Amino acid sequence: MQKIKTENLRFVDSEGRTRIFNGMNIDDKHVNCKEFHYKLDEEFFKKYQANGFDIIRLAVTWQNLEPKMGEYNLSYLKSIDKIFELAEKYGVYILLDMHQDLYSQNDGKSVGDGAPSWAALTDGAKPRMPYFVWADGYFLGKWVRNEFDNFWNNTDLNGKGLQDRYCELWQMLAKRYGDKGALFGYDLMNEPFPGSYSKKMFSRLVKGVARTVLTSDKVDRKKLFKSAIKRDTRNMLDCIGGDVIRDAVYKIDEVQEKFDLEKYSPFLNKTTAAIRDITKNGIVMMEQSYICNSGIKQSSPPITVNGKREENQCFGPHAYDFSVDTPLYQYANASRVKAFFGEMRNTQLRLNVPVIVGEWGGCSDNTDTSWFPHAFELLDFFDEMQWGQIYWDYHGDDMDAPLMEMLCRTHPVAVAGDIESYGFDRDNNIFNLKYMSDFEGETLVYIHKPIDKCEGAEYTVVDEYENGASLISFKTNPGSYNIKVFLK
């Protein structure tokens, strides 16, 4: 497999082609596991490839990797080894994600995942199960704030700081997988939480939402109050559109900036330096804090190692509608989520790095097609931004589920030049790709349906799949191209 690197706002392979990645999150939040939860075997990878996916965000936890302090889970790691081997065979890249939600499961006392109990320092605050939804521990849980504060402060644990132990874990993974052909890179921490900084953030969020609802000309208050009286949650949510998001949250930016500069950026630099002491291979992914998933400005500078900008880094934003994790998700408002991602576009341009959307989607029922219009709007937005995307998340039988009617889609894989634009017209079954090239090269496009005709360049079929999809190739010379593929 070709090594992937970054060049300003794009990913490039060893042939200098622009790469656009599409995939799924496959996560293991279980505890005390001897091997990775899902069986990712030959049959899985054949179907994964056939559906047009070429990257997996493989979510693992500190709990499963180091259940006892200083003792790594070798049987679990061997199961990850097999996933890497098959991924390379089928041309699928692996983004290693150190996952966490609410920091830790705390020996089953909370619904979190991530750190082992020995690394969860609560300072006496008691973990609990959620009152409303799983994430209410972020808003209401003192134990979560304390655990993160101790992590960000590198609190000593048996003679070594928590972050130092975390860096050693990443070094172990870098030694094991840094030279693997399928390695894409390292997602250093899923949705880092600001700890005690969050108290002021949530206070400002509540005040900002209240102020916006009561005073903004962009809010239809008459509709909002009528919907509230009728307990019509769907219409209530629709009264808060994407055009008011920044009005409601901008006062949180200042506090977020303090966390980013004082805690998060030093963590990114330190962890990246630990990995680079082991290997120069792999792209380092910067995320944003959990708070920033709702449109708050992210302020971390580019990652540096020993004062020098890290050469291979990217940005992996996440965003979901407010209705995620509820039955109302079929009514998710794409304008809100695009507003969130619009702020993340600002972060990308500031950092001057490429983007793969690390998480989006969030519908836990892979047979539910009612929310597809929302999903298609977001996919079109990602295409407009020229962003890769990794859907959240895999549930074991998705490759044969109605979910593929949305995720299995025509898209560019490798483009021999600089992309001007691309997209798929679902109404007319036409895929369009415009790009400029200054070298001879091969452009690859994944096609999810049989082809009727093609305009703009001649193509050959590289691979055909059992589901009727194909991978096609355009061999082009220097010049400008406007390719149209008409599907049946």
Coordinates of C-alpha atoms in Angstrom, one line a residue, residues 52 69 326-327 347:
G52 CA -16.4 1.6 -1.5
M69 CA -0.6 -0.8 35.1
T326 CA -32.9 10.0 20.6
P327 CA -35.9 8.8 18.5
T347 CA -10.2 25.6 11.9

